[in-house]
Coordinates of C-alpha atoms and ligand atoms in Angstrom, one line a residue:
M1 CA 0.2 0.1 -0.1
K2 CA 1.3 3.7 -1.1
H3 CA 1.6 6.1 1.4
I4 CA 2.4 9.0 -0.9
G5 CA 3.5 11.9 1.4
A6 CA 2.7 10.5 4.5
G7 CA 4.0 12.0 7.8
I8 CA 6.3 10.4 10.1
A9 CA 6.3 9.9 13.9
I10 CA 8.0 8.0 16.6
A11 CA 5.5 5.4 17.9
G12 CA 7.9 3.6 20.2
I13 CA 11.1 3.9 21.8
G14 CA 13.6 1.5 23.8
S15 CA 17.0 0.9 25.2
A16 CA 19.1 -1.6 26.3
T17 CA 22.9 -0.9 27.9
G18 CA 25.9 -2.9 29.0
N19 CA 25.4 -4.9 32.3
L20 CA 28.8 -4.1 33.9
I21 CA 29.1 -0.8 35.3
V22 CA 32.5 1.0 35.6
D23 CA 32.4 4.1 37.8
N24 CA 35.2 6.4 37.7
H25 CA 37.3 5.1 40.6
L26 CA 37.7 1.7 39.1
L27 CA 39.1 3.5 35.8
S28 CA 41.4 5.4 38.3
Q29 CA 42.9 1.7 39.1
I30 CA 43.3 1.1 35.2
V31 CA 45.0 4.2 34.1
E32 CA 46.3 7.6 36.0
T33 CA 43.0 9.6 36.4
N34 CA 40.4 10.5 39.0
D35 CA 37.1 11.0 39.6
E36 CA 37.1 14.8 39.7
W37 CA 39.0 14.7 36.5
I38 CA 37.0 12.8 34.8
S39 CA 33.9 14.6 36.6
T40 CA 34.2 18.4 36.1
R41 CA 35.9 18.0 32.5
T42 CA 33.3 15.6 31.3
G43 CA 30.3 15.2 33.3
I44 CA 30.5 11.1 33.7
K45 CA 30.4 9.4 36.8
E46 CA 30.2 6.1 35.6
R47 CA 29.4 3.6 32.3
R48 CA 28.2 0.4 31.4
L49 CA 29.8 -1.8 29.6
V50 CA 29.1 -5.2 27.6
N51 CA 31.0 -7.6 29.8
S52 CA 33.3 -10.1 27.9
D53 CA 34.4 -12.3 30.7
G54 CA 33.9 -15.7 30.2
C55 CA 31.4 -15.1 27.3
A56 CA 32.5 -17.6 24.5
D57 CA 28.9 -17.1 23.2
L58 CA 29.0 -14.3 21.0
A59 CA 25.0 -13.6 21.6
V60 CA 25.3 -12.4 25.2
S61 CA 28.1 -9.9 24.5
S62 CA 27.3 -8.9 21.2
L63 CA 26.0 -5.7 19.5
A64 CA 23.2 -7.5 17.9
E65 CA 21.9 -8.8 20.9
I66 CA 21.8 -5.5 22.9
A67 CA 20.1 -4.1 19.9
A68 CA 17.8 -6.6 19.7
Q69 CA 16.9 -5.7 23.3
A70 CA 16.2 -2.3 22.3
A71 CA 14.2 -2.8 19.1
Q72 CA 11.8 -5.4 21.3
A73 CA 11.2 -2.4 23.5
A74 CA 10.5 -0.2 21.1
L75 CA 8.0 -2.5 19.0
A76 CA 6.6 -2.9 22.3
M77 CA 5.9 0.6 23.4
A78 CA 4.6 0.8 19.6
E79 CA 2.2 -2.1 20.1
I80 CA 3.3 -3.8 16.5
S81 CA 5.1 -7.2 16.0
A82 CA 8.5 -8.0 14.5
T83 CA 6.8 -9.1 11.3
D84 CA 4.8 -5.6 10.8
V85 CA 8.5 -4.1 10.3
D86 CA 9.4 -3.1 6.9
L87 CA 12.6 -2.1 6.9
I88 CA 15.7 -2.1 9.7
I89 CA 18.7 0.4 10.1
L90 CA 21.2 0.1 12.5
T91 CA 23.6 2.9 12.7
T92 CA 26.9 1.7 14.2
S93 CA 30.3 1.9 13.7
T94 CA 31.3 -1.0 16.0
P95 CA 29.2 -4.2 14.2
D96 CA 29.6 -7.5 15.3
D97 CA 30.6 -8.4 11.4
L98 CA 31.9 -5.9 9.2
F99 CA 29.4 -6.9 6.3
G100 CA 27.0 -5.4 9.0
S101 CA 24.8 -6.4 11.7
A102 CA 21.4 -5.4 10.9
C103 CA 20.4 -8.6 9.5
Q104 CA 21.6 -10.4 12.4
I105 CA 19.2 -8.3 14.7
Q106 CA 16.5 -9.0 11.9
A107 CA 16.9 -12.7 12.5
L108 CA 17.0 -12.2 16.5
I109 CA 13.6 -10.5 16.6
G110 CA 11.8 -12.7 13.8
A111 CA 11.3 -9.6 11.2
K112 CA 10.8 -12.0 8.6
G113 CA 9.4 -9.0 6.2
A114 CA 12.0 -6.6 6.7
V115 CA 15.0 -5.4 4.8
A116 CA 17.8 -4.5 6.9
F117 CA 21.2 -2.9 7.1
D118 CA 23.7 -0.6 8.5
L119 CA 24.3 3.1 8.1
T120 CA 27.8 4.3 9.6
A121 CA 27.7 8.1 10.9
A122 CA 29.5 7.5 14.0
C123 CA 27.9 9.6 16.7
S124 CA 25.7 11.2 14.3
G125 CA 24.4 8.3 13.5
F126 CA 21.0 8.4 15.0
V127 CA 20.3 11.8 13.2
F128 CA 21.4 10.6 10.0
G129 CA 19.2 7.7 10.1
L130 CA 16.4 9.3 11.2
V131 CA 16.3 11.6 8.4
T132 CA 17.3 8.9 6.0
A133 CA 13.9 6.4 7.9
A134 CA 11.8 9.3 7.2
Q135 CA 12.6 9.7 3.0
F136 CA 11.7 6.1 2.8
I137 CA 8.5 6.8 4.9
R138 CA 7.4 10.1 3.1
T139 CA 8.0 8.8 -0.2
G140 CA 5.4 5.9 0.4
V141 CA 7.7 3.1 -0.1
Y142 CA 7.5 1.4 3.7
R143 CA 5.3 2.4 6.7
N144 CA 6.8 0.7 9.8
V145 CA 10.9 1.5 9.8
L146 CA 13.1 0.0 13.2
L147 CA 15.8 2.2 13.5
I148 CA 18.3 0.9 16.0
G149 CA 21.9 3.1 17.1
A150 CA 24.0 1.0 19.1
D151 CA 27.8 0.6 20.0
I152 CA 30.0 -1.6 21.7
L153 CA 32.9 1.3 21.6
S154 CA 34.7 -0.7 24.7
R155 CA 35.8 -2.9 22.1
W156 CA 37.8 -0.2 20.3
V157 CA 39.3 1.9 23.2
D158 CA 42.6 1.7 24.1
W159 CA 42.4 0.9 27.7
S160 CA 45.7 2.5 28.4
D161 CA 45.0 5.9 26.9
R162 CA 43.7 7.6 29.9
S163 CA 42.1 10.6 27.5
T164 CA 39.9 8.3 25.7
C165 CA 39.0 5.4 27.9
V166 CA 37.1 7.5 30.6
L167 CA 34.6 8.6 27.9
F168 CA 32.7 5.9 26.3
G169 CA 30.2 3.4 27.2
D170 CA 28.1 0.6 25.4
G171 CA 24.4 0.3 24.4
A172 CA 21.6 0.8 22.1
G173 CA 18.8 2.7 21.4
A174 CA 15.8 1.9 19.0
V175 CA 12.7 3.7 17.6
V176 CA 9.7 2.5 15.3
L177 CA 9.3 5.1 13.0
Q178 CA 5.6 4.8 11.3
A179 CA 3.9 6.7 8.6
N180 CA 1.3 9.1 10.2
S181 CA -1.2 11.6 9.3
V182 CA 0.6 14.4 10.9
D183 CA 4.5 15.1 10.5
R184 CA 6.0 15.0 13.4
L185 CA 9.5 15.4 12.0
L186 CA 9.5 19.3 11.5
G187 CA 13.0 19.9 10.2
F188 CA 16.5 18.7 9.7
E189 CA 20.3 19.6 8.6
L190 CA 22.7 17.1 7.8
R191 CA 26.5 18.1 7.6
S192 CA 30.0 16.4 6.6
D193 CA 33.5 18.2 6.8
G194 CA 35.9 15.4 5.6
S195 CA 39.0 17.7 5.9
Q196 CA 38.6 17.3 9.6
N197 CA 38.6 13.3 9.4
N198 CA 41.7 12.6 11.1
C199 CA 40.5 14.6 14.4
L200 CA 38.5 11.7 15.6
N201 CA 39.3 7.8 13.9
L202 CA 38.7 4.1 14.1
A203 CA 41.5 3.5 11.5
Y204 CA 42.3 0.5 9.5
K205 CA 46.2 -0.1 9.2
S206 CA 47.5 -1.9 6.2
Q207 CA 50.0 -4.2 6.7
P208 CA 51.2 -5.7 3.4
K209 CA 51.2 -9.2 3.1
S210 CA 53.1 -10.6 0.0
L211 CA 51.2 -13.0 -2.1
V212 CA 53.9 -13.6 -4.9
K213 CA 56.6 -11.4 -6.2
D214 CA 55.8 -7.7 -6.5
I215 CA 52.4 -8.4 -5.3
A216 CA 50.9 -7.6 -2.1
V217 CA 47.3 -7.1 -0.1
G218 CA 46.9 -5.2 2.8
S219 CA 46.1 -7.5 5.8
G220 CA 46.3 -5.3 8.7
G221 CA 43.4 -4.8 11.2
Y222 CA 41.7 -2.1 13.0
Q223 CA 43.4 0.5 15.6
S224 CA 41.9 1.5 18.6
I225 CA 40.1 5.0 18.5
T226 CA 42.2 8.2 18.4
M227 CA 40.6 11.6 18.9
N228 CA 42.0 15.2 19.2
G229 CA 39.5 16.1 22.1
R230 CA 40.1 20.2 22.0
E231 CA 39.4 20.3 18.4
V232 CA 36.0 17.6 18.5
Y233 CA 35.6 19.9 21.8
R234 CA 35.7 23.4 19.8
F235 CA 34.0 21.8 16.7
A236 CA 31.2 20.4 18.5
V237 CA 30.4 23.8 20.3
A238 CA 31.0 25.9 17.3
K239 CA 28.6 24.0 14.8
V240 CA 26.0 22.5 17.0
P241 CA 24.4 25.5 17.7
E242 CA 24.2 26.6 13.8
V243 CA 23.0 23.3 12.6
I244 CA 20.2 23.3 15.2
E245 CA 19.3 26.9 14.2
K246 CA 19.1 25.9 10.3
A247 CA 16.9 22.8 11.4
L248 CA 14.8 25.5 13.8
Y249 CA 14.4 27.6 10.4
R250 CA 13.3 24.8 8.2
A251 CA 11.1 23.9 11.1
N252 CA 9.8 27.8 11.1
L253 CA 10.6 27.7 14.5
L254 CA 12.2 30.0 17.1
T255 CA 14.6 28.7 19.7
E256 CA 12.1 30.0 22.2
D257 CA 9.7 27.3 20.9
V258 CA 12.2 24.4 22.0
D259 CA 10.7 22.3 25.1
W260 CA 14.3 19.9 25.0
L261 CA 17.7 20.1 24.4
L262 CA 18.7 16.6 23.2
L263 CA 22.1 16.3 22.1
H264 CA 24.7 13.7 21.6
Q265 CA 26.1 12.9 25.2
A266 CA 29.7 13.1 24.9
N267 CA 30.5 16.1 27.1
Q268 CA 28.3 17.8 30.0
R269 CA 30.2 21.4 29.2
I270 CA 29.4 20.8 25.4
M271 CA 25.9 20.7 26.2
D272 CA 26.0 23.4 28.9
A273 CA 27.9 25.3 26.4
V274 CA 25.3 24.5 23.4
A275 CA 22.3 25.4 25.4
Q276 CA 23.9 28.6 26.3
R277 CA 24.5 30.0 22.6
L278 CA 21.1 28.9 22.0
K279 CA 19.9 30.9 25.0
L280 CA 18.2 27.6 26.2
P281 CA 18.1 27.6 30.2
P282 CA 20.0 24.3 31.8
E283 CA 16.5 22.9 32.7
K284 CA 15.8 22.2 29.0
I285 CA 18.9 19.7 28.5
I286 CA 18.3 16.6 28.6
S287 CA 21.4 14.6 29.7
N288 CA 21.9 10.9 31.1
L289 CA 25.9 11.2 30.4
A290 CA 27.0 11.0 34.1
K291 CA 25.4 7.2 34.1
Y292 CA 26.1 6.0 31.1
G293 CA 29.1 8.0 29.5
N294 CA 29.4 8.4 25.7
T295 CA 27.8 6.0 23.6
S296 CA 28.2 7.0 20.4
A297 CA 25.3 6.2 17.6
A298 CA 22.7 5.2 20.9
S299 CA 23.3 8.0 23.3
I300 CA 19.9 10.1 21.5
P301 CA 17.8 7.3 21.6
L302 CA 18.8 6.2 25.1
A303 CA 18.7 9.4 26.4
L304 CA 15.4 10.0 24.9
D305 CA 13.9 6.6 26.2
E306 CA 14.7 7.6 29.3
A307 CA 13.0 11.1 29.2
V308 CA 9.9 9.7 27.6
R309 CA 9.4 6.6 30.1
A310 CA 10.4 8.9 33.2
G311 CA 7.0 11.3 32.1
K312 CA 9.6 13.9 31.3
I313 CA 9.0 14.4 27.5
Q314 CA 4.9 14.9 26.7
S315 CA 3.4 14.7 23.7
G316 CA 3.1 17.7 21.8
D317 CA 6.7 18.8 23.2
I318 CA 9.4 20.4 20.7
I319 CA 12.7 18.4 20.9
A320 CA 15.7 19.7 19.2
T321 CA 18.2 17.0 18.7
S322 CA 21.6 17.2 17.2
G323 CA 24.5 14.3 16.9
F324 CA 28.0 15.4 16.4
G325 CA 31.2 13.2 16.0
A326 CA 33.6 11.1 13.7
G327 CA 33.8 12.1 9.9
L328 CA 33.6 14.9 10.7
T329 CA 29.5 14.3 10.8
W330 CA 26.8 16.4 12.2
G331 CA 23.5 17.2 12.5
A332 CA 20.0 18.4 13.7
A333 CA 16.7 17.2 13.7
I334 CA 13.4 18.8 15.4
L335 CA 10.7 16.7 16.4
R336 CA 7.0 16.6 18.2
W337 CA 6.8 14.3 20.7
G338 CA 3.8 12.1 20.0
K339 CA 1.7 10.9 17.2
Ligands
LIG401 O1 31.5 11.2 20.5 C1 32.5 12.0 19.4 C2 32.5 13.1 19.9 N1 33.4 13.6 20.8 C3 33.4 14.8 21.8 O2 32.7 15.6 21.8 C4 34.6 15.2 22.6 C5 35.5 16.4 22.8 N2 36.1 16.6 23.7 C6 36.1 16.5 24.7 O3 35.0 16.0 25.1 C7 37.0 16.9 25.5 O4 38.1 17.8 24.7 C8 37.7 15.6 26.6 C9 36.9 15.7 27.7 C10 38.4 14.8 26.0 C11 39.3 16.4 27.1 O5 39.0 17.4 27.9 P1 40.0 18.7 27.8 O6 39.2 19.7 28.9 O7 39.7 19.1 26.0 O8 41.4 18.3 28.5 P2 42.6 18.1 27.3 O9 42.8 17.2 26.3 O10 43.0 19.7 26.9 O11 43.8 17.8 28.4 C12 43.7 18.7 29.7 C13 44.8 17.8 30.9 C14 46.1 17.3 30.3 O12 47.0 17.3 31.0 P3 48.1 18.6 30.6 O13 48.9 18.3 29.1 O14 47.5 19.7 30.7 O15 49.0 17.9 31.6 C15 45.8 16.0 29.6 O16 47.1 15.0 29.4 O17 44.1 16.5 31.3 C16 45.0 15.7 31.2 N3 44.3 14.4 31.0 C17 43.8 13.9 32.0 N4 44.1 13.7 33.7 C18 43.3 12.9 34.6 C19 43.6 14.1 30.0 N5 42.8 12.6 30.2 C20 42.6 12.8 31.7 C21 42.2 11.8 32.5 N6 42.7 12.0 33.5 N7 41.4 11.1 32.3

């Protein structure tokens, strides 16, 4: 059935996290750091990691598994079954399989009729995925889209690098996006700047392997996360307010119309600085960073899920959301909550 020109709404949301709680004190046993530095510079107190200890079975420590848990909670809230899902988009930088993990999730939840693929845009993944999913719904191609943001960055952290290992956590968040008579995605803006790519990487490093004389192929592996924290900080504080203002302009709204500022959860100081630049009061900032750290593509849906389930976000509220990170990529979307 075609639904040309249909609007889009979030009909359900869910999340899941790693089950191993690692607080700042525990990290100070691993690297030279302390709770005071981490708390004041980032706002992070603890993070949830997927515990791999003794887990020979990938299913209990896999990205697909925590993503499937989040997806099932979102489907339950939307009151649809997995077989109603037309499309699954998994936004991640840490799939279980480099060929993609969306199909693994499809199999886990039994979404037999869905087409599934991965989308990579690092910490901007959820916002990029939201806009991508919206195109399929608005053109009438699909009616129910499951969008999942999930990352297990703990797999790729250099646990001897105190400047990065204190920042990240593992998690997954999912939303069911549905064709809706009223459009709840009011405006968006997506951006990339590859000239700053070297600020934040999880890069492949080639190690030539000789096949026969004069012919070699790369057979290296992925390195740990590297980040120029100061540059990324500067970029986020400068670019995020700009992109939110553009998305608000497209939505025909003003900053004073915003009820909730929901940013990628990277650093409390970034959230405070962006709110200040937009002249939004601190009580409009949604933050759960203290508890989960930076969960990359999962951070926005994870924070949204908590705020919705706590009854903080109410039907009709305007949410300005923005993701930013490696690429560099950044983007914003303006949503009105509810159907
Ligand atoms: O999700 C993708 C997007 N990522 C981000 O948005 C991250 C953006 N960047 C940031 O959030 C911040 O830059 C960080 C939290 C990563 C770092 O904060 P900062 O205030 O920019 O610190 P810095 O890198 O300038 O380091 C200041 C000092 C350095 O020591 P010296 O050179 O001044 O002696 C670091 O060696 O803090 C030291 N330091 C630490 N000390 C204790 C760095 N990491 C730690 C640590 N514990 N964990």
